[in-house]
């Protein structure tokens, strides 16, 4: 879905800049981190809302998760292993998150996306390599 949206040049309410950023990231996403290759997810988070996605990442392979929020706001990304130990996070005050790591084992990882805005909701796209 993310690739299709990037091809169209607009996201949600006509956010061409976000579509361009997604297109660029898709082209430079790197090596395969999940057994099936790139995976995508999308959703909407209300003020203070969160969502969790799961994916299997391969031992010793470069793993990457990108999250792009449309509009302004503060979207954060937290990555946990199967035991909910935090592996990485990107919790700066932007609407674009990137987490990168090299898993020591093949297993399921949890990716938690959080909208820290207390005023408005945000649509987001999540992309793994």
XYZ file of C-alpha atoms in Angstrom, residues 21-107:
87
model
C 9.673 10.951 1.381
C 8.084 7.496 1.323
C 9.169 6.958 -2.282
C 12.749 7.912 -1.404
C 12.804 5.596 1.624
C 11.374 2.709 -0.390
C 14.167 3.111 -2.936
C 16.893 3.131 -0.265
C 15.380 0.750 2.295
C 18.419 -1.546 2.305
C 18.670 -5.292 2.612
C 15.939 -7.673 3.658
C 15.401 -7.710 7.411
C 12.212 -9.802 7.437
C 11.806 -13.250 5.830
C 9.262 -11.917 3.325
C 11.069 -8.658 2.597
C 9.539 -5.229 2.965
C 6.279 -5.066 4.904
C 3.987 -2.092 5.363
C 1.195 -1.057 7.679
C -0.848 2.069 8.141
C -3.321 3.527 10.549
C -4.718 6.494 12.376
C -3.915 7.444 15.961
C -6.050 9.802 17.987
C -4.453 12.216 20.441
C -2.261 10.205 22.811
C -3.087 6.970 20.964
C -0.805 4.050 20.151
C -0.776 0.920 18.001
C 1.487 -2.120 17.999
C 2.582 -4.107 14.943
C 4.584 -7.354 14.924
C 7.096 -8.690 12.419
C 9.723 -11.421 12.341
C 13.253 -10.153 11.740
C 16.229 -12.315 10.740
C 19.276 -12.933 12.933
C 22.358 -10.993 11.883
C 20.542 -9.061 9.149
C 20.196 -5.286 9.038
C 16.715 -4.481 10.387
C 14.985 -1.165 9.824
C 11.580 0.276 10.652
C 10.431 3.678 9.390
C 7.261 5.474 10.482
C 5.930 8.531 8.656
C 3.169 10.637 10.184
C 1.126 12.924 7.962
C 1.029 16.558 8.961
C 2.729 17.897 12.054
C 2.743 16.380 15.460
C 5.002 14.048 17.351
C 4.984 10.380 16.362
C 7.369 8.078 18.203
C 8.477 4.501 17.533
C 9.567 1.883 20.054
C 10.898 -1.563 19.083
C 10.777 -4.503 21.502
C 11.870 -8.127 21.262
C 9.461 -11.029 21.841
C 9.883 -10.618 25.621
C 9.064 -6.887 25.450
C 12.650 -5.844 26.138
C 13.257 -2.499 24.435
C 15.627 -2.878 21.474
C 15.548 0.632 20.010
C 13.496 3.807 19.936
C 13.080 7.053 18.052
C 11.255 9.424 20.345
C 12.317 12.832 19.136
C 9.751 15.581 18.541
C 9.162 14.895 14.828
C 6.631 13.006 12.709
C 9.285 10.764 11.077
C 10.901 7.861 12.942
C 13.687 5.459 12.026
C 14.927 2.522 14.109
C 17.852 0.365 12.930
C 19.497 -2.653 14.546
C 20.974 -6.112 13.867
C 18.932 -8.809 15.676
C 21.024 -11.401 17.475
C 18.340 -14.029 16.830
C 15.463 -14.610 14.432
C 12.231 -13.802 16.169
